[in-house]
Short mmCIF file of C-alpha atoms in Angstrom, two decimals:
data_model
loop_
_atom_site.label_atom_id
_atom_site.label_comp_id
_atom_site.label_asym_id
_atom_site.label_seq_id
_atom_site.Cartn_x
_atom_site.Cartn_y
_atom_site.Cartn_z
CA UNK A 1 -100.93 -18.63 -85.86
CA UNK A 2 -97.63 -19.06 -84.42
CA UNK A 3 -94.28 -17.02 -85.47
CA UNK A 4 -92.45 -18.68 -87.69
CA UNK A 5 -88.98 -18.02 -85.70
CA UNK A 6 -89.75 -20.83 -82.65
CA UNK A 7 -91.10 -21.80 -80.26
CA UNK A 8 -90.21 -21.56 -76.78
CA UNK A 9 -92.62 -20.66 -73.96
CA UNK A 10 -92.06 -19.27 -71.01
CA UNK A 11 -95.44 -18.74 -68.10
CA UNK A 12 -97.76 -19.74 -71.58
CA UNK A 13 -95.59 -17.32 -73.47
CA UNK A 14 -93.52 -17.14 -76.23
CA UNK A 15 -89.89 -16.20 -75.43
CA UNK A 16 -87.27 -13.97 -78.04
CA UNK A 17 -85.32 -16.68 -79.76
CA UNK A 18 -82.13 -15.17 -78.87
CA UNK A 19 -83.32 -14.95 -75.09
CA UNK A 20 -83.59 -18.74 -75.35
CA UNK A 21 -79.83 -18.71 -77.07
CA UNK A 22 -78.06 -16.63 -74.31
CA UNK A 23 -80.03 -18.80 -71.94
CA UNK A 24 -78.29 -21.94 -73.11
CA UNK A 25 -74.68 -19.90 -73.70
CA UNK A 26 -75.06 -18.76 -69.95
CA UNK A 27 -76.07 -22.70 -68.79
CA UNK A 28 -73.27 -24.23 -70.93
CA UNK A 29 -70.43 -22.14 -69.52
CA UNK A 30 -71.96 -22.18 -65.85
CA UNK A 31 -72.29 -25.91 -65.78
CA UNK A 32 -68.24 -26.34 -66.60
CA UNK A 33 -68.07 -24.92 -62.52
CA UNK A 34 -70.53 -26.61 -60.96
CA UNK A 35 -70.33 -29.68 -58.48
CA UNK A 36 -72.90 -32.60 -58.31
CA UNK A 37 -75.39 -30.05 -56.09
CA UNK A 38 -75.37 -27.67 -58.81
CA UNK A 39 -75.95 -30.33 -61.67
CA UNK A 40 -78.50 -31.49 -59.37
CA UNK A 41 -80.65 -28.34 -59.74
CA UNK A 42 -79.80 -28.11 -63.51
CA UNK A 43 -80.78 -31.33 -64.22
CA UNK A 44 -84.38 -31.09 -62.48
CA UNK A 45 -84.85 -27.79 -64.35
CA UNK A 46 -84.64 -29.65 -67.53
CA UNK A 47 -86.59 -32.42 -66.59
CA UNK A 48 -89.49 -29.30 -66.74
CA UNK A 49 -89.30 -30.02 -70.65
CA UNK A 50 -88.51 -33.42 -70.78
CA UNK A 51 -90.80 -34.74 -73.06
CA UNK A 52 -89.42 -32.07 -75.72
CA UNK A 53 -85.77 -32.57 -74.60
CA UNK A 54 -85.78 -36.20 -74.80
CA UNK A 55 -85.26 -37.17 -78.23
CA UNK A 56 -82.62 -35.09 -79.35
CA UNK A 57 -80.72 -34.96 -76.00
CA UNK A 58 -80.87 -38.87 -76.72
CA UNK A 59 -79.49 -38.63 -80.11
CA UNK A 60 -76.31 -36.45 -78.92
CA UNK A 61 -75.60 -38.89 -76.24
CA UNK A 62 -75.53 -41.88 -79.19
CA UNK A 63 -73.66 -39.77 -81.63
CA UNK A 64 -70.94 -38.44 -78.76
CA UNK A 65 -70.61 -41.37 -76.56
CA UNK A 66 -67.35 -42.90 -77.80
CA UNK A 67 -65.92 -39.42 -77.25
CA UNK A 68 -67.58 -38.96 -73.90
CA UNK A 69 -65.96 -42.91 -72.98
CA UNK A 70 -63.12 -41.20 -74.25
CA UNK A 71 -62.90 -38.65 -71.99
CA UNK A 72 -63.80 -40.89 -69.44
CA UNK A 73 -60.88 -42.74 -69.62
CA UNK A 74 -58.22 -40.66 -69.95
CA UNK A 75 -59.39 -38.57 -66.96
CA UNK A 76 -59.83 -41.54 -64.86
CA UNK A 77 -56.19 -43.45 -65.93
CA UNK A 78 -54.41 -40.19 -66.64
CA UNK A 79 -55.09 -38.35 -62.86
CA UNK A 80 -53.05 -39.12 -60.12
CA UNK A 81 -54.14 -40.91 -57.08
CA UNK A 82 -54.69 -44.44 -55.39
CA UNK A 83 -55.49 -47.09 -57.95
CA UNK A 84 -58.67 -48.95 -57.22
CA UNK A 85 -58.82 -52.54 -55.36
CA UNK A 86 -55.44 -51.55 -55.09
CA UNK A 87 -54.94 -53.03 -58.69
CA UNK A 88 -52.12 -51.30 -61.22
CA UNK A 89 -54.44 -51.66 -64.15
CA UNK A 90 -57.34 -50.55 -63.07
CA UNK A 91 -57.73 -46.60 -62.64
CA UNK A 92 -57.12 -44.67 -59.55
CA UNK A 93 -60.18 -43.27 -57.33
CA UNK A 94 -59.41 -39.43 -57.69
CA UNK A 95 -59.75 -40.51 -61.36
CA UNK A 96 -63.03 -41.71 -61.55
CA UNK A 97 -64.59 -39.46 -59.25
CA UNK A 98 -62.91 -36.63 -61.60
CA UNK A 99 -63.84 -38.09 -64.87
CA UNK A 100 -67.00 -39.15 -63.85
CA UNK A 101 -67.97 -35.48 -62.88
CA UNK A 102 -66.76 -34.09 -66.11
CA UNK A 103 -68.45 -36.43 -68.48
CA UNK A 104 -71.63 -35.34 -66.11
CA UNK A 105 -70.99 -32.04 -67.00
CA UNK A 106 -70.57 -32.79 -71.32
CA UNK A 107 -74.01 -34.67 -70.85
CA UNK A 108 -75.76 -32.09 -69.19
CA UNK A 109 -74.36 -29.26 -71.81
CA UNK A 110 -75.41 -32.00 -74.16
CA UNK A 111 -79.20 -31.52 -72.46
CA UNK A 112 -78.90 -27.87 -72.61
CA UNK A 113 -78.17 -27.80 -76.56
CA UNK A 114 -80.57 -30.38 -77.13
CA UNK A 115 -83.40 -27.69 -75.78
CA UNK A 116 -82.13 -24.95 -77.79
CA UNK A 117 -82.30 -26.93 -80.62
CA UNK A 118 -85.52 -28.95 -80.19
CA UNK A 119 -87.47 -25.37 -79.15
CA UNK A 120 -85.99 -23.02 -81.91
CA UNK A 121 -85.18 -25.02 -84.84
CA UNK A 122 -83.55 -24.18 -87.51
CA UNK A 123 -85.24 -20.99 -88.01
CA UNK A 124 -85.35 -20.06 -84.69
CA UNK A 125 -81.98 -20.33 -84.64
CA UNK A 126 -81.50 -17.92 -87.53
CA UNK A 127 -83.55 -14.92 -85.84
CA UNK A 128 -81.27 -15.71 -82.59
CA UNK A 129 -78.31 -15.28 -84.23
CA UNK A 130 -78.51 -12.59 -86.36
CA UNK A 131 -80.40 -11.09 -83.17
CA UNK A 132 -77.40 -11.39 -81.31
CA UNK A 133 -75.20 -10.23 -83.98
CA UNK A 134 -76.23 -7.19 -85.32
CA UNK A 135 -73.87 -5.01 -83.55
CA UNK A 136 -71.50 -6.54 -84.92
CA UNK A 137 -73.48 -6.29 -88.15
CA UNK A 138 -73.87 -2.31 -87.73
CA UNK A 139 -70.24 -2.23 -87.52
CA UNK A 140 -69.43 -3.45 -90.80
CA UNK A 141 -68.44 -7.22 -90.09
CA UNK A 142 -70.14 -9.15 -92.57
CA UNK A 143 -71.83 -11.66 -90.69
CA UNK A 144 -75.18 -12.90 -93.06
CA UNK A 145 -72.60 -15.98 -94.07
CA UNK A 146 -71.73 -16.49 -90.17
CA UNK A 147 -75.39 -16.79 -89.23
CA UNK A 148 -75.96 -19.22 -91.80
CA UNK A 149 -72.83 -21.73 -91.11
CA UNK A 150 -73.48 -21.47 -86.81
CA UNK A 151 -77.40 -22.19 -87.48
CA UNK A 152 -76.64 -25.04 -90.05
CA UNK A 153 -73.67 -27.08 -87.67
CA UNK A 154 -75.99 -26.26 -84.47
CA UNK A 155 -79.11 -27.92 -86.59
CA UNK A 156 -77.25 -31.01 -88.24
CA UNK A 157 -75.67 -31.99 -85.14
CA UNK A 158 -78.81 -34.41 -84.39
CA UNK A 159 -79.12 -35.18 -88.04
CA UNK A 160 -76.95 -38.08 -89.55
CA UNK A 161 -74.86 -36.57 -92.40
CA UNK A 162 -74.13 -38.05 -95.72
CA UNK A 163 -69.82 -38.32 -95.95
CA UNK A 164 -68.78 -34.71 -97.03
CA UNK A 165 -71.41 -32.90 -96.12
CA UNK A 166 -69.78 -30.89 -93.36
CA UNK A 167 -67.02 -30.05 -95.94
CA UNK A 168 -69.72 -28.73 -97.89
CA UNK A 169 -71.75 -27.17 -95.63
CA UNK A 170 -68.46 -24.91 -94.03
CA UNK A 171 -67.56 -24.28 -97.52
CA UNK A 172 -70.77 -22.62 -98.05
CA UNK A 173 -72.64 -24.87 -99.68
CA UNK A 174 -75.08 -26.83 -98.18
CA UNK A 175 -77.13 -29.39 -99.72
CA UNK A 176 -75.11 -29.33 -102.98
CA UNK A 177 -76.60 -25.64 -104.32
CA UNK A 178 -79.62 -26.53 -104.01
CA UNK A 179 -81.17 -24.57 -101.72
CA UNK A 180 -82.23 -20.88 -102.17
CA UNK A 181 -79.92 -17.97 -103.38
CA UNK A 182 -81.13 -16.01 -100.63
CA UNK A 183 -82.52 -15.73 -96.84
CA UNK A 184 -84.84 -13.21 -95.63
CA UNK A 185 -85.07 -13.51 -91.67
CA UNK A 186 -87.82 -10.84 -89.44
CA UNK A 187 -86.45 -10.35 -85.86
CA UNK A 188 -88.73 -9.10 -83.57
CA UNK A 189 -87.88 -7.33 -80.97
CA UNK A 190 -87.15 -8.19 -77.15
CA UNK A 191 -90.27 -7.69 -74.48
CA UNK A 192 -89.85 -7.12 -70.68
CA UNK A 193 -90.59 -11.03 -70.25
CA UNK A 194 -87.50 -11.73 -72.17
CA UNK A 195 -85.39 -9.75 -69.60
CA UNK A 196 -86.66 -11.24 -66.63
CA UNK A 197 -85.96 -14.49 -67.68
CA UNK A 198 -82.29 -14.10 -68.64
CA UNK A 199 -82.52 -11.82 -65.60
CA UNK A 200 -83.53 -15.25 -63.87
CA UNK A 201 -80.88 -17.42 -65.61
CA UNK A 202 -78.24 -15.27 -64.04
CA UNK A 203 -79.56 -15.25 -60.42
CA UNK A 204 -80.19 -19.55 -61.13
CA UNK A 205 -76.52 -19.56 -62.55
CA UNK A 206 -75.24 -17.91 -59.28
CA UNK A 207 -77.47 -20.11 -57.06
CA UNK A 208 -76.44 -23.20 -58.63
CA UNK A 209 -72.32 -22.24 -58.42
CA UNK A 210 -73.05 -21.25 -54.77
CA UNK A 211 -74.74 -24.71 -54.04
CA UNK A 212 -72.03 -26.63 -56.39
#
């Protein structure tokens, strides 16, 4: 039987939940410096788990496209440059080529999330966080009501939300009370494959900057 904190495999075997978290951290922030050469490699190393990634990476795109047009538009009218067909109204070229790399870049993060959350779940996401949090934790932050909230927004941004439920839900209570009083989460601890591969991530993050 499979653990019940996700389910992400790495070589035919199953990765730390929190290695897969500071995987996607590490690829989010990375990707906001790369050119097309290093989007390029990012891109084909999601296509490895495409038939996982589709569907939700999908669903993002539909939820976030007027913002992403959005972006696109005020990059492309509001930089600076020579205005294409040498029209007034239409935008300039160093404004497309800039807006279309940056909404490149939000749909790519976009793919990256879409993993984390299609491979952990909601669950998954809870053992990653607290994971990554216990120092903080040990130190006397309270941080059971953090995990909670992070996991919750992360998991219902594919999910279609009834109006108010993300006042709710950052209030503290999701799902109108009805859920239960308390969470018990196990978090098992890391193994030597969960090094190398954020070990990997790092090297591939400095490859993929050098190339973009």
């Amino acid at each position: 039987m499979a653990p019940a904190w996700g389910h992400v495999h790495f070589w035919g075997r199953l990765l730390h939940p929190s290695s897969a978290l500071l995987i996607c951290l590490t690829a989010i922030v990375v990707i906001q410096f790369l050119g097309y050469g290093g989007l390029g490699l990012v891109f084909l190393l999601l296509l490895t788990g495409i038939r996982a990634l589709l569907p939700g990476w999908w669903k993002l795109l539909r939820r976030l496209r007027w913002l992403l047009a959005s972006v696109w538009l005020i990059l492309a009218y509001g930089t600076p440059g020579d205005a294409l067909l040498d029209a007034a109204w239409l935008p300039t070229h160093e404004g497309v080529a800039e807006a279309t790399l940056h909404v490149a870049r939000l749909t790519l993060m976009l793919g990256c999330l879409a993993w984390l959350l299609g491979s952990l779940g909601q669950r998954g996401l809870l053992v990653a966080l607290v994971s990554l949090l216990r120092p903080l934790a040990r130190c006397g932050v309270a941080t059971d009501r953090l995990v909670v909230r992070l996991s919750l927004v992360m998991e219902n941004l594919q999910v279609e939300l009834p109006k108010g439920a993300w006042r709710d839900m950052l209030d503290g209570n999701p799902g109108g009370g009805d859920g239960p009083a308390s969470l018990q989460v196990e978090v098992p601890a890391w193994r030597s494959l969960d090094y190398l591969v954020c070990l990997g991530a790092v090297v591939f993050s400095l490859c993929a900057v050098a190339l973009g």
